Structures are given as C-alpha cells and as structure tokens.
C-alpha positions as a Python dict, from the first residue, in 0.01 Angstrom:
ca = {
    (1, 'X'): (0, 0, 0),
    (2, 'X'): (23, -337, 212),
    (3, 'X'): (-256, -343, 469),
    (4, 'X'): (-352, -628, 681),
    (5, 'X'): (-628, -659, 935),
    (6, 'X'): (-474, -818, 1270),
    (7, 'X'): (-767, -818, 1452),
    (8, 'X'): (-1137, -722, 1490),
    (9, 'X'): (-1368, -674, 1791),
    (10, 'X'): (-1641, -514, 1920),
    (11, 'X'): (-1608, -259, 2249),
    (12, 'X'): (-1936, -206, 2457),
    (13, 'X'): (-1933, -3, 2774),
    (14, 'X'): (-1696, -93, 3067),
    (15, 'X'): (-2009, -43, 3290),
    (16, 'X'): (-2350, -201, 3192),
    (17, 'X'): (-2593, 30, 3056),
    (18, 'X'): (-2912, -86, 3251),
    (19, 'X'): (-3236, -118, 3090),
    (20, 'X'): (-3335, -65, 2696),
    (21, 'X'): (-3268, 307, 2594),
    (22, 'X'): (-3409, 455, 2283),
    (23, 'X'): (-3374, 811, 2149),
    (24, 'X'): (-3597, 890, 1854),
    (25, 'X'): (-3431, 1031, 1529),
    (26, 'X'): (-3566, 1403, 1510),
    (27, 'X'): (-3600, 1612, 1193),
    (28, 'X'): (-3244, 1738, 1244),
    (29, 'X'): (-3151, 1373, 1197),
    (30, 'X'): (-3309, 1191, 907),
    (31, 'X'): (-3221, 1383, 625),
    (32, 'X'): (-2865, 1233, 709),
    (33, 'X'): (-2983, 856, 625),
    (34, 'X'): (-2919, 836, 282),
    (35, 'X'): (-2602, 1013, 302),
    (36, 'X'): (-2257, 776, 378),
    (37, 'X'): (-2116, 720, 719),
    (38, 'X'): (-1903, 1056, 795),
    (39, 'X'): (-1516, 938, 754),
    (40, 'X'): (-1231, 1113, 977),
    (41, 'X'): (-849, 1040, 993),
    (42, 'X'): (-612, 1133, 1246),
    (43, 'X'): (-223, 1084, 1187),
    (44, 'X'): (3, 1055, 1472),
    (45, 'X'): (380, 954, 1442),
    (46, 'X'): (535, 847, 1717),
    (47, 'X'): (844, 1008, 1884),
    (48, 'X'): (943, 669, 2101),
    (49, 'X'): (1037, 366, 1841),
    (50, 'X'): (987, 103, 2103),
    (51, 'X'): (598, 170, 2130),
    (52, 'X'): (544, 16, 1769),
    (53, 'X'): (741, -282, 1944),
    (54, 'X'): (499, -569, 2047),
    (55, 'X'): (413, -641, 2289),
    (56, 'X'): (426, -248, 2368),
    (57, 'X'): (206, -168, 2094),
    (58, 'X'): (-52, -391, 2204),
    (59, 'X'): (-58, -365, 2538),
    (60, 'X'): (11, 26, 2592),
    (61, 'X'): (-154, 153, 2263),
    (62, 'X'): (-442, -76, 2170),
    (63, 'X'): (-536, -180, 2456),
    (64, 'X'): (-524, 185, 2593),
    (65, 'X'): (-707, 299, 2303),
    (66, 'X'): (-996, 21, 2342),
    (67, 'X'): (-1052, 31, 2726),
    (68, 'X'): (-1031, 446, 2709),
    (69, 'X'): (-1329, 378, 2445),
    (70, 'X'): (-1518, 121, 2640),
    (71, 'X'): (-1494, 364, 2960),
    (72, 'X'): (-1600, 723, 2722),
    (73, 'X'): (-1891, 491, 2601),
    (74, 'X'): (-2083, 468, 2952),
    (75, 'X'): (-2162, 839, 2879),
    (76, 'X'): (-2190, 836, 2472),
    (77, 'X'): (-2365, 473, 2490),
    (78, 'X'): (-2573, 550, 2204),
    (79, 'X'): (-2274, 508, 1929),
    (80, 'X'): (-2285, 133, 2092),
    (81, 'X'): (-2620, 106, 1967),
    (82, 'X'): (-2820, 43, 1629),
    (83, 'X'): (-3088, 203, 1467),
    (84, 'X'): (-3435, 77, 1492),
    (85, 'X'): (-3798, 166, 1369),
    (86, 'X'): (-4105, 69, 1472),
    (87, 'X'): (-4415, -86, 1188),
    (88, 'X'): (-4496, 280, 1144),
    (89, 'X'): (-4161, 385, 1001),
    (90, 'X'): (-4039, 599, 1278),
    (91, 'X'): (-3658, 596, 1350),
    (92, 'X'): (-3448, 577, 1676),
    (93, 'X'): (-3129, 489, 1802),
    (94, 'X'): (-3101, 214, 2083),
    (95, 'X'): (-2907, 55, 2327),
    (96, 'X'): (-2968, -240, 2493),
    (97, 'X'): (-2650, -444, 2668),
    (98, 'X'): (-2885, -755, 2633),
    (99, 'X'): (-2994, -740, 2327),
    (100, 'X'): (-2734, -989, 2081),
    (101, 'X'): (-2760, -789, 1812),
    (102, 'X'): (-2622, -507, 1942),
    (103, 'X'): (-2243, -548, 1933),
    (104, 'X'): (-2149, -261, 1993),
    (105, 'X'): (-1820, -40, 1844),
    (106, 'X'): (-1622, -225, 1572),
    (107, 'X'): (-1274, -200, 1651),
    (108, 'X'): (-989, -352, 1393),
    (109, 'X'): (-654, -334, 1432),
    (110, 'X'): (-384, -361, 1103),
    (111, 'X'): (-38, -264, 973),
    (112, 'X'): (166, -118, 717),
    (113, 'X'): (511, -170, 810),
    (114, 'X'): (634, -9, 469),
    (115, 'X'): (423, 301, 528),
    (116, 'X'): (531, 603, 707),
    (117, 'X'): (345, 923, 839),
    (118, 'X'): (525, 1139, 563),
    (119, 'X'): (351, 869, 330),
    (120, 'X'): (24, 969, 427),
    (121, 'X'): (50, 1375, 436),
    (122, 'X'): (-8, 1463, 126),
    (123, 'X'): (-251, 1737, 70),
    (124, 'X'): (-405, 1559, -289),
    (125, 'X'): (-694, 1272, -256),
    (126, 'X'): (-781, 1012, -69),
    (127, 'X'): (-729, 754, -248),
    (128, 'X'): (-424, 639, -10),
    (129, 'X'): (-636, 689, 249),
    (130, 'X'): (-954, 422, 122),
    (131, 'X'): (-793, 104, 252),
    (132, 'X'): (-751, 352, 586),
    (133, 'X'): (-1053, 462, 667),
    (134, 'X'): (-1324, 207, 705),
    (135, 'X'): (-1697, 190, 577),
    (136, 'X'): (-1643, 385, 236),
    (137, 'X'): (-1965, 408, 36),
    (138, 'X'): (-2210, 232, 282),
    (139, 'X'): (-2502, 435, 405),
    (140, 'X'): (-2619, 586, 730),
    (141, 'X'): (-2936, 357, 710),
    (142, 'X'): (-2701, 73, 683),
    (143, 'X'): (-2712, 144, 1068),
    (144, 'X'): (-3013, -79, 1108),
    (145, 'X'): (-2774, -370, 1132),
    (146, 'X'): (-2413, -248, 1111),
    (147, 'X'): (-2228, -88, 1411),
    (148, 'X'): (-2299, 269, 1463),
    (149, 'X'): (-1939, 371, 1478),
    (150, 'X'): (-1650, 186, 1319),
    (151, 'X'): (-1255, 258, 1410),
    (152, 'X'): (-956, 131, 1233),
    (153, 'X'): (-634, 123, 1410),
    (154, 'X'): (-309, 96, 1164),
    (155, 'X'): (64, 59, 1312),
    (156, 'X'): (271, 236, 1057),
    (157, 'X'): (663, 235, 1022),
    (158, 'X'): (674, 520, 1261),
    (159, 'X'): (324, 599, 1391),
    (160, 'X'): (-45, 545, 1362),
    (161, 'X'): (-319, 567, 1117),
    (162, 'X'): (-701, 596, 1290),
    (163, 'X'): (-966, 611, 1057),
    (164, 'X'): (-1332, 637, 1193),
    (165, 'X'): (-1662, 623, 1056),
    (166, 'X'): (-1966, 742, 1249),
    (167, 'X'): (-2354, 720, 1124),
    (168, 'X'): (-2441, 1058, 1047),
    (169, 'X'): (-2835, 1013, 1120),
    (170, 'X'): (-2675, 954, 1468),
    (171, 'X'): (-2484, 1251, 1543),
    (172, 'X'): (-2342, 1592, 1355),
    (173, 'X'): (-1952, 1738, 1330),
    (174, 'X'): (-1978, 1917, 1698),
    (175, 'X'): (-2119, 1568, 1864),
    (176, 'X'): (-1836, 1376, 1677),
    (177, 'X'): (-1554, 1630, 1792),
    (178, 'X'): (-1737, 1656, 2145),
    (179, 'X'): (-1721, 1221, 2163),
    (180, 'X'): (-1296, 1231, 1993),
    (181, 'X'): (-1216, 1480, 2276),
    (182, 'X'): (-1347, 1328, 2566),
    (183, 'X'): (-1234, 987, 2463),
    (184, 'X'): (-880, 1110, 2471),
    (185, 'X'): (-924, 1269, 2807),
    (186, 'X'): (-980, 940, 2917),
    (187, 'X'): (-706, 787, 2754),
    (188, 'X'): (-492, 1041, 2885),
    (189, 'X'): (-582, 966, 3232),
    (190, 'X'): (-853, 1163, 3364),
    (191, 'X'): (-1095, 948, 3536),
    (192, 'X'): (-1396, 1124, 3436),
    (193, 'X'): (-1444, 1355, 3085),
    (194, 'X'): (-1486, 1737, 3125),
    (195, 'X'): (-1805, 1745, 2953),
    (196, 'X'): (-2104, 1559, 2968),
    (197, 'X'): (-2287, 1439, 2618),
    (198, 'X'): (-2662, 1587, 2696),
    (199, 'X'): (-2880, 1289, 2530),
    (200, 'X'): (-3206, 1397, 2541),
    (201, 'X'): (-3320, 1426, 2173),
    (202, 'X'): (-3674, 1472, 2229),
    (203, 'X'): (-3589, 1876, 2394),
    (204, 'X'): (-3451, 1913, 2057),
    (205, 'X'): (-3744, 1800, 1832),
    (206, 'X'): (-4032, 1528, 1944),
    (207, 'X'): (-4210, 1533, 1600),
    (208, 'X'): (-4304, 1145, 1491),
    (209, 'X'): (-4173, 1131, 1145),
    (210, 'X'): (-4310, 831, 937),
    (211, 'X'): (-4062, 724, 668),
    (212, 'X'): (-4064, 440, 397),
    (213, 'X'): (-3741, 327, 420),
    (214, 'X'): (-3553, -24, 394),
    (215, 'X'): (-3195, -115, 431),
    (216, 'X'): (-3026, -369, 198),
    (217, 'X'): (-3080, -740, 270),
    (218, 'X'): (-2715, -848, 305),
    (219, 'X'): (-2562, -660, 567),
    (220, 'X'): (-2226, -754, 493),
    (221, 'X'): (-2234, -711, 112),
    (222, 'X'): (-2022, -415, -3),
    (223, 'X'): (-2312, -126, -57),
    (224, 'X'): (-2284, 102, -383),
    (225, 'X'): (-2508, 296, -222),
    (226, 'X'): (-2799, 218, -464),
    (227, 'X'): (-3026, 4, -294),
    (228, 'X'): (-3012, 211, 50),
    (229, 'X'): (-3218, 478, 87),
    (230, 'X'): (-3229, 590, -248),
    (231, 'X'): (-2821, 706, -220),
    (232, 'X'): (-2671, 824, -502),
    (233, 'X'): (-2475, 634, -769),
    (234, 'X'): (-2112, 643, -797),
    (235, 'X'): (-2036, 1067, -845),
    (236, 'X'): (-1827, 1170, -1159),
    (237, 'X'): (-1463, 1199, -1187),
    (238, 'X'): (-1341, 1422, -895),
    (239, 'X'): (-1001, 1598, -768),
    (240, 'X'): (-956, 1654, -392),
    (241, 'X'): (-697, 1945, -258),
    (242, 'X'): (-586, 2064, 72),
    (243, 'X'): (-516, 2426, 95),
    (244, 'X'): (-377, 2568, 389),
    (245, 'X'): (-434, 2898, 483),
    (246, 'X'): (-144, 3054, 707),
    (247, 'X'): (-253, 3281, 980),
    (248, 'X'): (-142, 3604, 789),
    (249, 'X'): (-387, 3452, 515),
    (250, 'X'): (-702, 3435, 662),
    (251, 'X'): (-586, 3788, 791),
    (252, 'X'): (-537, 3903, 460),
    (253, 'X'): (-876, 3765, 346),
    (254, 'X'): (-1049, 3910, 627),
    (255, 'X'): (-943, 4225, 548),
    (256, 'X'): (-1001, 4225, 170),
    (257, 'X'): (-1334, 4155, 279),
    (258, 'X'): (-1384, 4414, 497),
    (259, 'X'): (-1216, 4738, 290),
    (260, 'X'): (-1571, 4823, 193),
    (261, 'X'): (-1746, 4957, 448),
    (262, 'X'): (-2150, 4802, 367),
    (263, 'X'): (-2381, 5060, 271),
    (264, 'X'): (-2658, 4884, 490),
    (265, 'X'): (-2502, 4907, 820),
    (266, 'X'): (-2438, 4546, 828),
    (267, 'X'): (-2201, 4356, 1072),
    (268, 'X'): (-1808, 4320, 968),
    (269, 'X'): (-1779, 4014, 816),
    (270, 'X'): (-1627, 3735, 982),
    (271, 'X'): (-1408, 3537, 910),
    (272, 'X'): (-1606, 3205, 800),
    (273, 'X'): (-1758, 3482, 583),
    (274, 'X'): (-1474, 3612, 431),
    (275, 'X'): (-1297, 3287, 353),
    (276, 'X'): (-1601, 3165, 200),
    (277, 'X'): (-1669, 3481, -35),
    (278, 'X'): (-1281, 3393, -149),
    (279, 'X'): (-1344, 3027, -204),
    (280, 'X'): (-1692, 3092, -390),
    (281, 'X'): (-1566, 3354, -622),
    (282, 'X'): (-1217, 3176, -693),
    (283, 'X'): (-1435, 2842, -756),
    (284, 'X'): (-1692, 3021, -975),
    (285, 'X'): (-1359, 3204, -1158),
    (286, 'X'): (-1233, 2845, -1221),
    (287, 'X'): (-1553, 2738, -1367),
    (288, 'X'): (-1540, 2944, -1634),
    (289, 'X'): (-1867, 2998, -1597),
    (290, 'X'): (-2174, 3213, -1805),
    (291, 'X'): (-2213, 3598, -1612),
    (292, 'X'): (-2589, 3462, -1603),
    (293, 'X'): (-2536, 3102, -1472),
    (294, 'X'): (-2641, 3118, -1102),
    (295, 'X'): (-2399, 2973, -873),
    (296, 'X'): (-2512, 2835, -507),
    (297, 'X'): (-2351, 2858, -214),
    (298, 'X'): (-2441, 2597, 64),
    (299, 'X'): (-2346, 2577, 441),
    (300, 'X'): (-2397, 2322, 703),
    (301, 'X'): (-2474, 2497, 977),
    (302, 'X'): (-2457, 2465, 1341),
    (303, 'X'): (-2851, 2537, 1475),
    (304, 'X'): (-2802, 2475, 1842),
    (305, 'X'): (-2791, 2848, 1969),
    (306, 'X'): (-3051, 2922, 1656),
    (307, 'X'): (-3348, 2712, 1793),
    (308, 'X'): (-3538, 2903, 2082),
    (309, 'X'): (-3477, 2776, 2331),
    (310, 'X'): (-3139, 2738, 2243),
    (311, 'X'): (-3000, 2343, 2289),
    (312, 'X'): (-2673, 2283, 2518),
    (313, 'X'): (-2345, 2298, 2238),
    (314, 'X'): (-2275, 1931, 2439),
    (315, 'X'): (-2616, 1805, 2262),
    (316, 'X'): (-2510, 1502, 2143),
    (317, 'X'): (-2729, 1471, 1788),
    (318, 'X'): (-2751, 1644, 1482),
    (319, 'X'): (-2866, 1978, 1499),
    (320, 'X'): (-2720, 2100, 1163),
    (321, 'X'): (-2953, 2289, 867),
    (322, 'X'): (-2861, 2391, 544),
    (323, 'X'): (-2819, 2711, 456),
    (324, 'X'): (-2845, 2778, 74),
    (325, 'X'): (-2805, 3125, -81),
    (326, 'X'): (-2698, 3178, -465),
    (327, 'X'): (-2630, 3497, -704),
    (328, 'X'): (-2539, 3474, -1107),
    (329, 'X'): (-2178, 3428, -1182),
    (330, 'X'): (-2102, 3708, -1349),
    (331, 'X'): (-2182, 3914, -1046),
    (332, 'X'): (-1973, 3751, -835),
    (333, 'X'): (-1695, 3788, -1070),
    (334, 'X'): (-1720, 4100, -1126),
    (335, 'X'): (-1707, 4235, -765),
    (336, 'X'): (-1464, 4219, -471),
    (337, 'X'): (-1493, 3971, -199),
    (338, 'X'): (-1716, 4213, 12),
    (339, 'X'): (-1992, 4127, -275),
    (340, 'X'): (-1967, 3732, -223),
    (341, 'X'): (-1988, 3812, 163),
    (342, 'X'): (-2260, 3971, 184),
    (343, 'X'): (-2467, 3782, 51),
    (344, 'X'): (-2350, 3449, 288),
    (345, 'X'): (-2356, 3663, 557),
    (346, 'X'): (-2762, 3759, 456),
    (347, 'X'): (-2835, 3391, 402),
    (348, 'X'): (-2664, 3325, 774),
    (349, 'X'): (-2788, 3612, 941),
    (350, 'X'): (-3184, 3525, 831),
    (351, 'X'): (-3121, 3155, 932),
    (352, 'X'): (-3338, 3230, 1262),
    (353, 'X'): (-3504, 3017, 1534),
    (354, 'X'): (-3841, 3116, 1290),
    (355, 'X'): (-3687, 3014, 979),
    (356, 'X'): (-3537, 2673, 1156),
    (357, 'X'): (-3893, 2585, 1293),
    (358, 'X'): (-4057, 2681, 910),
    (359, 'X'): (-3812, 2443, 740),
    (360, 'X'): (-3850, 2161, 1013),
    (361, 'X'): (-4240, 2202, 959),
    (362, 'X'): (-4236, 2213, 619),
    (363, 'X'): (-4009, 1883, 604),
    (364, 'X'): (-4247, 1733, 869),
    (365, 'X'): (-4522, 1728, 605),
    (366, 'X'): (-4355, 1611, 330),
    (367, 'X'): (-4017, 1410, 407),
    (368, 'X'): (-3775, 1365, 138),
    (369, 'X'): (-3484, 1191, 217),
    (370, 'X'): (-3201, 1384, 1),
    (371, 'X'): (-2917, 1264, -133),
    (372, 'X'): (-2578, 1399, -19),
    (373, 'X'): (-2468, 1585, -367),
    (374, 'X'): (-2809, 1772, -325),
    (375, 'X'): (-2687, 2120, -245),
    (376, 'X'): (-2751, 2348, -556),
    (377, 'X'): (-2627, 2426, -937),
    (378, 'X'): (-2236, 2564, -974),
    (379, 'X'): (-2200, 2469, -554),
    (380, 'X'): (-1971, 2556, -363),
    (381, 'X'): (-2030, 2370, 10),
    (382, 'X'): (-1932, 2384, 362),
    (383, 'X'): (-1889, 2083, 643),
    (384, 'X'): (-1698, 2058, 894),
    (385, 'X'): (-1579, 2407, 1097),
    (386, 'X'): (-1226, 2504, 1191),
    (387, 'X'): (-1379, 2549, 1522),
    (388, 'X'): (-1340, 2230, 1643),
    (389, 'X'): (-1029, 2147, 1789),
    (390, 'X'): (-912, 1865, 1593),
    (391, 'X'): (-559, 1862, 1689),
    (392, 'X'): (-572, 1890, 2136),
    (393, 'X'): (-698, 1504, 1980),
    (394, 'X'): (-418, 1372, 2213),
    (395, 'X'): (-463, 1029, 2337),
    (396, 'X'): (-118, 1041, 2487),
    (397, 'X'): (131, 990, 2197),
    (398, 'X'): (119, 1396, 2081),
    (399, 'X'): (-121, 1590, 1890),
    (400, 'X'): (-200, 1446, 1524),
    (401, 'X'): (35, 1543, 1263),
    (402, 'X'): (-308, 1597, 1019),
    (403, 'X'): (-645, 1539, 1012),
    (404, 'X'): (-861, 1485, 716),
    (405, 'X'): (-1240, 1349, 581),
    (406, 'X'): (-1213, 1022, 405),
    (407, 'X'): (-1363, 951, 59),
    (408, 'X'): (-1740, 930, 169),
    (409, 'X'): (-1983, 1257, 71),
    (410, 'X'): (-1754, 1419, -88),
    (411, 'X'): (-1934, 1603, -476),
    (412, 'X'): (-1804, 1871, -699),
    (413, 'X'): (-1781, 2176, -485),
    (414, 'X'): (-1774, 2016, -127),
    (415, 'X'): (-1527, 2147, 118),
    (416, 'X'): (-1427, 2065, 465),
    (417, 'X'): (-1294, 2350, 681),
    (418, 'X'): (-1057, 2229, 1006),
    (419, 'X'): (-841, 2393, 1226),
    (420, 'X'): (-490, 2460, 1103),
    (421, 'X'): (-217, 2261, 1301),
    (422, 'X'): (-8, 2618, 1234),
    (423, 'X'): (-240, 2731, 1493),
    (424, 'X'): (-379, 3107, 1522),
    (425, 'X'): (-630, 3144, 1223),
    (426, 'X'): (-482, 2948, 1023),
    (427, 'X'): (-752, 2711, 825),
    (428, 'X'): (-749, 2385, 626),
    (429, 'X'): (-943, 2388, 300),
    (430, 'X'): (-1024, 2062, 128),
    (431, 'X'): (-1231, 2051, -150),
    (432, 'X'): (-1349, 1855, -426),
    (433, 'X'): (-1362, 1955, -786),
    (434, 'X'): (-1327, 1840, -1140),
    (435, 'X'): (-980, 1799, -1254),
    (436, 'X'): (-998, 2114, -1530),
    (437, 'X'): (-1093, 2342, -1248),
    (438, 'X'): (-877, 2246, -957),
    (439, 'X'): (-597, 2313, -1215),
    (440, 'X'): (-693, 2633, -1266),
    (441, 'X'): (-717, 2710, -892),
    (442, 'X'): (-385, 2576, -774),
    (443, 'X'): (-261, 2877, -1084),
    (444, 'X'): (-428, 3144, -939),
    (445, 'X'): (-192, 3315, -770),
    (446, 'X'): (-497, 3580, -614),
    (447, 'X'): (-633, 3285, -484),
    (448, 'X'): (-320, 3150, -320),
    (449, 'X'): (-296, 3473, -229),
    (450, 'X'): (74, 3540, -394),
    (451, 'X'): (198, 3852, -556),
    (452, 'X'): (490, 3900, -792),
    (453, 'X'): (707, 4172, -670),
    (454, 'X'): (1034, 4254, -888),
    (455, 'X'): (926, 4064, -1173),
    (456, 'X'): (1036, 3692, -994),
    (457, 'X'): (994, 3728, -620),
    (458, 'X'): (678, 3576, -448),
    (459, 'X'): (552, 3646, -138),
    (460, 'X'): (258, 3659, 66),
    (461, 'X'): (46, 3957, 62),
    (462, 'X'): (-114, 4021, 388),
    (463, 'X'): (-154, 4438, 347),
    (464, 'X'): (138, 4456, 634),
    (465, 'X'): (456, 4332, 527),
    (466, 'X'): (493, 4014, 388),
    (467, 'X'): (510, 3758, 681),
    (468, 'X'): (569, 3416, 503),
    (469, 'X'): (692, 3247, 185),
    (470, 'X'): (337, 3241, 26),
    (471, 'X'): (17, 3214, 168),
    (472, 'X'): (-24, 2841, 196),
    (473, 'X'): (204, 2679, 480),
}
C-alpha cells in the first residue's frame, strides 16, 4: 500500500482558552498509562467524485474537518493539552494556549490513490490498516511530550481513511465517542454541540496518587513500548476477526440464553450477557482446553452510574473498572449458554458503588501500573460497547462504511464490541486469537450460529423461521 504524508499540523482551539487549566489524573485514569494510545478508524467513501478533486478536497474536506476540530476543541480543550506531574509524581492533564510546548492536536493529511474503500473492508487484521492509523505501539505516558490526540486524514481512490489515536490515561470509550460525535455536529453545521463535555475530574475522584514513572528520553524515537512505563514487549503471534452478528443473531443468542429460567430468581440476561456467555464458551471450546483449567472472563466496564453519586454519562475522563470473573473450562463446556451468563451477569451485578470505592482504595495504597495483556489466564475480554453510536459519525459526506480498533492493545482473547452498521441489534465482534484457535472458530457452525437442514442447506437459526443466509451479515 502507497501512503504519503501531504501535510502535518497542529489544531488548537479557534477561541483562546484563557488562563493555565489542569485536571488531575484520578484513579480511574492511571492504570491506563502504560497501556498504548487507543486506535479508531472510520471509513467513508464518497458518493460525489469531484470532492477527492483538489482543490475541493482541500478546501471543503480538510479544511472542514480541521476548523470543525479547532471549534469542538473550545469545549474538549483538554485533548489540546499534555500531561504533566509535579516533583511528587502526581499526574494531570493541562492546557495552557501560552505555553510552546503545548501544540496542540496533530493533524496529517496523506493519500493512496491506488486504494479504494472495498480495499480496506475486510473483516481479517489490521495489518492494512498500520500505515492508517497513527501512533501504533507508543504509550499513554508518551503523553508527557507527544500530542494528546493524533488524526490521520487519507484521500483514497473513492473516499477517506481517518485513523485516530487518543491517550487513554486521558479519556475512556464513552468520552472518545462523546468528543467524535460532537465534532461532527459541528462539521455538519450546527453552531454549537448538543452536549456539553463535564470536565471536572476532581467530583469523580480527588485522591493524590504518587507514581514513579518516566517517559522515554527521545520523544520522537519509535517506542517498543519497553522503556515506557514498564509496557509490555512485543505480544505473540496473533489473528484478528470481525464477526458480525445480524439482528436475528443476537436474537437468537439472547434467547438461547434465556430458555432456562434461573433457579435464583435472577434478572433475564441481557444481551451484553448473552453474547458474551456465547463468545466465552465458543473461545474456551476452541482452546481445547483441560475441564479443570480455569478460564477468565474480563470486562471493561462503564462505572459512571456505579459510583454514588453517580457521575454525568458526558464526564469527559475515564471512569472504566475491570470486571474479572472466571469458572474451570470444563464447566463451561459442558453447560448451555445460561451457565456462562450467569456467572458474568454475578460478576456485573456485584460491581457496586461499594465494590468501586474498595478497589479504588485498595489501588490508592499500593499503585501498580498494569500492563494492557493483564486481564486473566484462558481470557476472554471486552472494550469498546455496541452502545456507542459509531456510525451517526457523519461529518457531512454519509455515515462510515466501517469502523474498527487499530493494532494497539490488542492480546489473545481481546475483543471489541461496536454497533452493527445493519442496524437493530446487530453487533460487531473483533477479536484477537492465536491462529490454531481462530480456525477452529470460523468452523463452528454453533458459533456462527448455522444449521444444516436437508443434509446441504444452511441457514440461520433464530428459533422463528430462518430470516437470513447465515448468521453473520
């Protein structure tokens, strides 16, 4: 893939921020420095031919794009910023429009005139997506002299490639979805966004955290993550997969799920519940492994309406725990989906304003900055959340024809759930695995969620009928 770099600039608020702000990293935030800036990729193809004409392109896309960003900025100023810590260790975020070395948002601009949208759609890796997506393998605390957020803009032969990556001590999956939506408001025309970013960190956590910490001496050297933070060495060999769940899917998975009425008087499972009891067992299936090897099952979750009081959802920050849980193998194996989803939907359940505080406390005393594959034996792990609305992205060119993670924190077992651009229930999977297993899941048809009927005929099983081809779209 020919990519070349046509420009690169920095974008600071249209309006000037007065005075020095500074928002201390809490406890939600710091366990993110050692992991990678958190990728994302949009795809958009364009329906008009003459905007990838210049000077149309420049003038009505990139320049649109930049000065929407510059104006969405006066409200989310802190992703102009840098991180900073005082002699004591303690972390913040800043802005200051006088300070030099605050630049604030990278913006590049490239092209691949030989690539097209239906290049770049391919549900396996993302490996044509590294030259892409910007920042891959350089570290959150990398943010102590590297932009905060860094966008790539890439003309293709018939649309546009925009990969972003955003510090993750700086702000979780809702913030970033909360910042993508309201910059395309503005770039769609409105003069002011829908919903303002609520900044005040210190309502969500005002513990001083002292951390030993340093940041690589050459800024601009290409990190392998080693000498920041402790980050983790290059992970082994890895496959990555999109699966896409149709609508009558997740239906059907839901209601597998929920054939069993629970014996405890428990809740119906949802539907995050049921499609991660599927993905868990299927994984563990694939695994091959021992009925007494303990799998774990981890979950970033959302912990704004846990924490009492409960924090705005526009809190712009991370407020995102993890929620492990774990059972042997063989168990999950041998019982239906209600089995796996149970058990998530314990661990979830339990994951209380009282349990948040506990783990925050108990971190407090004894920080250890973890690395991003940390998240249990035999995992299988959740980011992301097909709640956010990744595809009303619209920054007046359509909706995007895909949206993905790039190559950054991804380990054997991580998944990303988004929105399906079917719409409905429909759900995006993409996970990680080794090549052996990921194999053995694209086989199963239970997984896939295809029966045989007639000996040769395939369709999609949804307990009503059979409403599609199979049960991936």
């Amino acid at each position: 893939m020919k990519i070349k770099i046509i420009s690169k600039t920095h974008v600071k608020p249209n309006k000037p921020i007065l005075g020095k702000q500074q928002f201390q990293l809490t406890t939600f935030d710091l366990p993110y420095l050692a992991f990678y800036y958190n990728q994302k990729f949009l795809l958009y193809k364009f329906q008009n031919p003459l905007d990838l004409e210049e000077p149309t392109f420049q003038n009505d896309v990139v320049e649109k794009l930049k000065d929407g960003l510059g104006s969405v900025l006066e409200d989310f100023y802190q992703l102009a910023g840098k991180l900073a810590k005082d002699d004591e260790g303690v972390f913040r975020v800043e802005y200051d429009a006088d300070d030099e070395e605050v630049k604030g948002v990278e913006f590049s601009v490239a092209e691949a005139p030989d690539v097209s949208v239906g290049d770049l759609t391919v549900e396996d890796g993302t490996a044509k997506l590294e030259e892409l997506v910007p920042y891959s393998r350089i570290s959150n605390l990398e943010g102590l002299s590297r932009p905060l957020l860094v966008i790539q803009v890439t003309k293709l032969k018939d649309g546009l490639a925009m990969g972003l990556a955003f510090n993750h001590a700086v702000l979780d999956g809702t913030a970033t979805w909360h910042f993508m939506s309201s910059w395309s408001e503005i770039c769609s025309g409105v003069k002011t966004i829908s919903t303002q970013p609520f900044l005040d960190r210190a309502k969500a956590r005002d513990t001083r955290v002292k951390l030993d910490l340093t940041a690589p001496k050459d800024p601009n050297a290409s990190s392998n993550g080693e000498d920041a933070g402790n980050v983790a060495a290059e992970p082994p060999q890895l496959v990555e997969k999109v699966f896409k769940f149709s609508d009558s899917a997740i239906h059907t998975i839901k209601s597998r799920a929920n054939s069993v009425i629970p014996s405890d008087g428990s809740k119906p499972f949802s539907t995050f519940q049921s499609l991660a009891s599927h993905i868990w067992r299927h994984v563990t299936l694939a695994r091959e492994l021992k009925p007494e090897d303990i799998t774990v099952f981890t979950v970033f979750a959302d912990c704004r309406r846990r924490v009492d009081p409960p924090m705005p959802d526009e809190y712009f920050g991370n407020m995102i725990q993890a929620i492990f849980t774990g059972t042997a193998a063989g168990l999950l194996a041998a019982h239906g989906p209600e089995f796996g989803a149970s058990v998530v939907q314990k661990a979830i359940v339990a994951h209380d304003a009282r349990v948040v505080d506990a783990r925050n406390e108990e971190w407090e005393k004894s920080p250890q900055i973890f690395q991003f594959k940390d998240a249990g034996v035999n995992c299988v792990a959740v980011g992301s959340s097909p709640r956010f609305k990744v595809y009303e992205v619209d920054f007046g060119w359509g909706k995007p024809e895909t949206v993905r993670s790039g190559s950054n924190n991804r380990f054997n077992g991580m998944m990303y759930l988004y929105q399906g651009k079917a719409g409905g229930a429909s759900i995006d999977v993409e996970i990680s695995l080794e090549p052996h297993v990921m194999e053995k899941l694209e086989k199963s048809k239970e997984f896939l969620l295809i029966e045989e009927e007639d000996g040769n005929k395939l369709s999609n099983g949804n307990g009503n009928g059979h409403a599609n081809s199979n049960g991936l779209v």
